[in-house]
C-alpha positions as semicolon CSV with decimal commas, in nm:
position;residue;x (nm);y (nm);z (nm)
1;X;0,004;-0,002;-0,004
2;X;0,229;0,290;-0,145
3;X;-0,050;0,562;-0,080
4;X;-0,034;0,451;0,303
5;X;0,313;0,530;0,382
6;X;0,224;0,915;0,285
7;X;0,040;0,931;0,588
8;X;0,352;0,870;0,826
9;X;0,530;1,203;0,718
10;X;0,480;1,558;0,916
11;X;0,266;1,798;0,774
12;X;0,275;2,181;0,811
13;X;-0,062;2,358;0,855
14;X;0,033;2,712;0,847
15;X;0,367;2,724;1,057
16;X;0,221;2,441;1,285
17;X;0,418;2,103;1,226
18;X;0,185;1,792;1,271
19;X;0,354;1,479;1,345
20;X;0,167;1,272;1,085
21;X;-0,147;1,275;0,853
22;X;-0,392;1,083;1,059
23;X;-0,629;1,295;1,240
24;X;-0,898;1,242;1,489
25;X;-1,227;1,421;1,346
26;X;-1,402;1,663;1,596
27;X;-1,721;1,512;1,727
28;X;-1,965;1,675;1,926
29;X;-1,993;1,489;2,282
30;X;-1,725;1,270;2,204
31;X;-1,390;1,455;2,125
32;X;-1,359;1,608;2,487
33;X;-1,044;1,644;2,686
34;X;-0,996;1,283;2,810
35;X;-1,065;1,143;2,459
36;X;-0,817;1,356;2,260
37;X;-0,571;1,276;2,523
38;X;-0,626;0,943;2,452
39;X;-0,633;0,949;2,090
40;X;-0,292;1,164;2,087
41;X;-0,145;0,896;2,314
42;X;-0,186;0,610;2,042
43;X;-0,050;0,817;1,813
44;X;-0,320;1,023;1,607
45;X;-0,153;1,299;1,425
46;X;-0,374;1,565;1,501
47;X;-0,711;1,579;1,753
48;X;-0,948;1,841;1,727
49;X;-1,209;1,956;2,000
50;X;-1,565;1,882;1,962
51;X;-1,769;2,168;1,812
52;X;-1,795;2,480;2,013
53;X;-2,082;2,729;1,947
54;X;-1,933;3,040;1,891
55;X;-2,231;3,255;2,004
56;X;-2,239;3,082;2,356
57;X;-1,866;3,083;2,361
58;X;-1,869;3,474;2,297
59;X;-2,146;3,522;2,574
60;X;-1,949;3,299;2,840
61;X;-2,229;3,019;2,863
62;X;-2,145;2,732;3,109
63;X;-1,972;2,468;2,971
64;X;-1,803;2,646;2,689
65;X;-1,472;2,677;2,901
66;X;-1,410;2,297;2,931
67;X;-1,465;2,250;2,542
68;X;-1,177;2,503;2,464
69;X;-0,962;2,444;2,750
70;X;-0,615;2,342;2,689
71;X;-0,527;1,979;2,718
72;X;-0,175;2,017;2,729
73;X;-0,102;1,823;2,389
74;X;0,175;1,975;2,165
75;X;-0,093;2,115;1,925
76;X;-0,455;2,231;2,037
77;X;-0,718;2,267;1,799
78;X;-1,027;2,429;1,847
79;X;-1,329;2,399;1,622
80;X;-1,599;2,674;1,623
81;X;-1,950;2,657;1,473
82;X;-2,185;2,949;1,421
83;X;-2,374;3,202;1,161
84;X;-2,291;3,546;1,294
85;X;-1,943;3,680;1,197
86;X;-1,902;3,892;1,516
87;X;-1,961;3,593;1,727
88;X;-1,729;3,365;1,534
89;X;-1,451;3,633;1,542
90;X;-1,513;3,676;1,947
91;X;-1,526;3,280;1,987
92;X;-1,168;3,250;1,793
93;X;-1,022;3,523;1,991
94;X;-1,152;3,335;2,307
95;X;-1,007;3,047;2,214
96;X;-0,653;3,164;2,092
97;X;-0,648;3,319;2,403
98;X;-0,706;3,002;2,578
99;X;-0,398;2,830;2,363
100;X;-0,543;2,702;2,070
101;X;-0,266;2,694;1,819
102;X;-0,539;2,599;1,526
103;X;-0,886;2,747;1,502
104;X;-1,130;2,519;1,256
105;X;-1,441;2,662;1,130
106;X;-1,746;2,406;1,095
107;X;-1,914;2,388;0,777
108;X;-2,008;2,009;0,778
109;X;-2,227;1,935;1,057
110;X;-2,587;1,779;0,929
111;X;-2,730;1,768;1,240
112;X;-3,078;1,979;1,247
113;X;-3,019;2,120;1,515
114;X;-2,711;2,288;1,371
115;X;-2,830;2,337;1,036
116;X;-3,163;2,478;1,145
117;X;-3,012;2,763;1,304
118;X;-2,820;2,810;0,948
119;X;-2,459;2,695;1,066
120;X;-2,272;2,387;0,961
121;X;-2,359;2,294;0,640
122;X;-2,645;2,504;0,581
123;X;-2,365;2,756;0,531
124;X;-2,286;2,576;0,200
125;X;-2,609;2,718;0,067
126;X;-2,491;3,059;0,080
127;X;-2,142;3,076;0,032
128;X;-2,107;3,468;0,036
129;X;-2,236;3,450;0,396
130;X;-2,005;3,139;0,456
131;X;-1,696;3,348;0,347
132;X;-1,808;3,664;0,558
133;X;-1,783;3,420;0,867
134;X;-1,419;3,284;0,728
135;X;-1,296;3,641;0,679
136;X;-1,394;3,754;1,033
137;X;-1,218;3,464;1,214
138;X;-0,895;3,467;0,977
139;X;-0,914;3,830;1,043
140;X;-0,948;3,786;1,456
141;X;-0,648;3,568;1,529
142;X;-0,307;3,524;1,414
143;X;-0,307;3,140;1,435
144;X;-0,358;2,918;1,117
145;X;-0,763;2,877;1,048
146;X;-0,876;2,588;0,889
147;X;-1,235;2,455;0,729
148;X;-1,434;2,123;0,754
149;X;-1,725;2,100;0,491
150;X;-1,919;1,829;0,319
151;X;-1,946;1,816;-0,076
152;X;-2,251;2,007;-0,075
153;X;-2,582;2,054;0,091
154;X;-2,749;1,819;-0,174
155;X;-2,652;1,648;-0,511
156;X;-2,771;1,976;-0,692
157;X;-2,553;2,181;-0,534
158;X;-2,193;2,000;-0,523
159;X;-1,971;2,319;-0,463
160;X;-1,718;2,183;-0,177
161;X;-1,472;2,319;-0,468
162;X;-1,596;2,664;-0,500
163;X;-1,618;2,702;-0,115
164;X;-1,253;2,562;-0,056
165;X;-1,106;2,798;-0,345
166;X;-1,268;3,085;-0,172
167;X;-1,174;2,995;0,129
168;X;-0,800;2,954;0,050
169;X;-0,798;3,328;-0,107
170;X;-0,906;3,461;0,197
171;X;-0,664;3,294;0,417
172;X;-0,758;2,943;0,516
173;X;-0,471;2,717;0,541
174;X;-0,647;2,350;0,506
175;X;-0,978;2,222;0,416
176;X;-1,134;1,896;0,515
177;X;-1,376;1,737;0,297
178;X;-1,653;1,457;0,448
179;X;-1,758;1,260;0,120
180;X;-2,110;1,296;0,151
181;X;-2,377;1,614;0,089
182;X;-2,575;1,724;0,410
183;X;-2,902;1,561;0,282
184;X;-2,712;1,228;0,276
185;X;-2,622;1,251;0,630
186;X;-2,414;0,935;0,715
187;X;-2,610;0,717;0,468
188;X;-2,478;0,530;0,178
189;X;-2,123;0,515;0,092
190;X;-1,877;0,822;0,114
191;X;-1,790;0,950;-0,225
192;X;-1,401;0,932;-0,211
193;X;-1,360;1,062;-0,574
194;X;-1,545;1,347;-0,550
195;X;-1,276;1,498;-0,305
196;X;-1,051;1,523;-0,589
197;X;-1,216;1,800;-0,718
198;X;-1,163;1,988;-0,394
199;X;-0,798;1,878;-0,433
200;X;-0,781;2,009;-0,808
201;X;-0,919;2,337;-0,676
202;X;-0,653;2,464;-0,398
203;X;-0,272;2,455;-0,339
204;X;-0,339;2,424;0,040
205;X;-0,357;2,056;0,202
206;X;-0,684;1,887;0,189
207;X;-0,788;1,620;0,437
208;X;-1,010;1,334;0,335
209;X;-1,293;1,245;0,589
210;X;-1,585;0,979;0,555
211;X;-1,605;0,609;0,610
212;X;-1,211;0,538;0,716
213;X;-1,130;0,266;0,956
214;X;-0,848;0,075;0,864
215;X;-0,492;0,084;0,690
216;X;-0,659;-0,042;0,360
217;X;-0,932;0,204;0,357
218;X;-0,719;0,523;0,455
219;X;-0,464;0,388;0,162
220;X;-0,769;0,390;-0,067
221;X;-0,926;0,721;0,003
222;X;-0,571;0,878;-0,034
223;X;-0,551;0,698;-0,406
224;X;-0,905;0,825;-0,492
225;X;-0,885;1,138;-0,365
226;X;-0,546;1,245;-0,399
227;X;-0,584;1,429;-0,063
228;X;-0,304;1,511;0,173
229;X;-0,413;1,356;0,501
230;X;-0,696;1,140;0,636
231;X;-0,956;1,229;0,920
232;X;-1,137;0,962;1,124
233;X;-1,453;1,016;1,305
234;X;-1,727;0,751;1,370
235;X;-1,471;0,456;1,322
236;X;-1,318;0,579;1,705
237;X;-1,632;0,477;1,884
238;X;-1,513;0,250;2,146
239;X;-1,163;0,230;1,996
240;X;-0,994;0,588;2,036
241;X;-0,685;0,428;1,923
242;X;-0,819;0,376;1,550
243;X;-0,633;0,674;1,430
244;X;-0,297;0,633;1,599
245;X;-0,289;0,214;1,493
246;X;-0,358;0,393;1,094
247;X;-0,068;0,596;1,146
248;X;0,144;0,320;1,281
249;X;0,070;0,099;1,021
250;X;0,185;0,382;0,776
251;X;0,532;0,426;0,990
252;X;0,567;0,018;0,983
253;X;0,561;0,023;1,354
254;X;0,316;-0,096;1,670
255;X;0,080;0,190;1,794
256;X;0,153;0,247;2,157
257;X;-0,109;0,149;2,444
258;X;-0,373;-0,024;2,234
259;X;-0,517;-0,289;2,488
260;X;-0,532;-0,659;2,364
261;X;-0,637;-0,884;2,658
262;X;-1,005;-0,852;2,828
263;X;-0,812;-0,747;3,141
264;X;-0,618;-0,466;2,970
265;X;-0,949;-0,366;2,807
266;X;-1,132;-0,348;3,119
267;X;-0,848;-0,134;3,259
268;X;-0,853;0,136;3,000
269;X;-1,230;0,153;2,984
270;X;-1,250;0,200;3,364
271;X;-0,978;0,451;3,340
272;X;-1,153;0,661;3,082
273;X;-1,473;0,616;3,271
274;X;-1,287;0,731;3,580
275;X;-1,127;1,047;3,398
276;X;-1,459;1,142;3,236
277;X;-1,639;1,156;3,575
278;X;-1,319;1,376;3,708
279;X;-1,377;1,633;3,416
280;X;-1,747;1,648;3,452
281;X;-1,805;1,576;3,803
282;X;-2,015;1,253;3,903
283;X;-2,361;1,380;3,795
284;X;-2,264;1,522;3,459
285;X;-2,009;1,277;3,407
286;X;-2,219;0,984;3,450
287;X;-2,434;1,107;3,156
288;X;-2,137;1,182;2,947
289;X;-2,006;0,858;2,991
290;X;-2,292;0,618;2,914
291;X;-2,252;0,664;2,507
292;X;-1,872;0,581;2,552
293;X;-1,950;0,272;2,775
294;X;-2,192;0,134;2,548
295;X;-1,990;0,156;2,240
296;X;-1,710;-0,022;2,454
297;X;-1,947;-0,297;2,523
298;X;-2,082;-0,264;2,178
299;X;-1,691;-0,351;2,010
300;X;-1,541;-0,566;2,301
301;X;-1,850;-0,745;2,485
302;X;-2,075;-0,779;2,203
303;X;-2,201;-1,097;2,353
304;X;-2,293;-0,937;2,684
305;X;-2,641;-0,991;2,821
306;X;-2,911;-0,726;2,790
307;X;-2,949;-0,704;3,173
308;X;-2,592;-0,684;3,216
309;X;-2,561;-0,386;2,975
310;X;-2,843;-0,219;3,107
311;X;-2,685;-0,244;3,453
312;X;-2,394;-0,065;3,346
313;X;-2,555;0,164;3,145
314;X;-2,801;0,278;3,389
315;X;-2,612;0,277;3,703
316;X;-2,595;0,599;3,925
317;X;-2,328;0,447;4,139
318;X;-1,978;0,467;3,948
319;X;-1,856;0,169;4,150
320;X;-2,135;-0,052;4,044
321;X;-2,127;0,037;3,676
322;X;-1,733;-0,059;3,705
323;X;-1,779;-0,391;3,843
324;X;-2,044;-0,440;3,575
325;X;-1,804;-0,337;3,314
326;X;-1,539;-0,547;3,425
327;X;-1,782;-0,842;3,475
328;X;-1,894;-0,827;3,123
329;X;-1,563;-0,799;2,986
330;X;-1,450;-1,101;3,203
331;X;-1,738;-1,315;3,071
332;X;-1,648;-1,240;2,704
333;X;-1,283;-1,311;2,756
334;X;-1,344;-1,634;2,899
335;X;-1,596;-1,739;2,655
336;X;-1,312;-1,671;2,374
337;X;-1,079;-1,846;2,567
338;X;-1,309;-2,157;2,562
339;X;-1,370;-2,137;2,185
340;X;-1,013;-2,113;2,140
341;X;-0,944;-2,435;2,332
342;X;-1,219;-2,596;2,138
């Protein structure tokens, strides 16, 4: 896979040196500080904060501080969303003041609660307004500004190449393209070849995104899109090491810290759970962690009983949830050992 080896090389984004070209995508409610720290420790080249609403950030709404707080990693990248230039500019200034090395602008989120407010991928329906937001952010900060988008709003308006070209002209230093339209949401298969038209329209780095979860898929998306890097999102559910493992495969080495035995996986999940409780506090942490625990069980203990699963996900006592997690993973581990022995 010759294309894959390219992912092991560094990438410059407006003077910020990124150690490799396999990135963790920003995911709302998922890529918080504890998740990003894990993905980076496993070798992801770049990790991005979950989306932050610029209006709420500018107004000082509770919770925004956690989303933009510097996590101690070499490159701190914050993603902003919004529809008002003043809020986007002020949000960028606040994020940069908190140590953001790169500001990413979200014009790709397909969620109705975002597009309904004329933000996210809805901005691809009005490129003049989208450019006013980009110009506001670029003019507000000295750090590099990047942009994440989709192919377009729908099949009748595949305007990603035009948006990318105009964004580059006003100072954007990298664009990421998810190979679907907004109206596709996550249905069907991402069109990796369509990203080629964006790559051909700009001279800045282009990052390909959508349906990548293995070294083979990473090599194929590079080959079909001509992109400079890959960004991986949903494949990380229950496996924060996916980007790191692909980067390691590109370099011909082993990714650090990936748990392989049932005991190691249990210890890993418990540590992540405890970190989330510490980050958010017990009450909020319990709610925030449930989806992660569900994904860990789906991936590593798919045979767990419905009763065990419910007990883990609905427990209001962390010690009980931890006990249930360890029991579920131990049961699956023992079952696998028996099958191997047979």
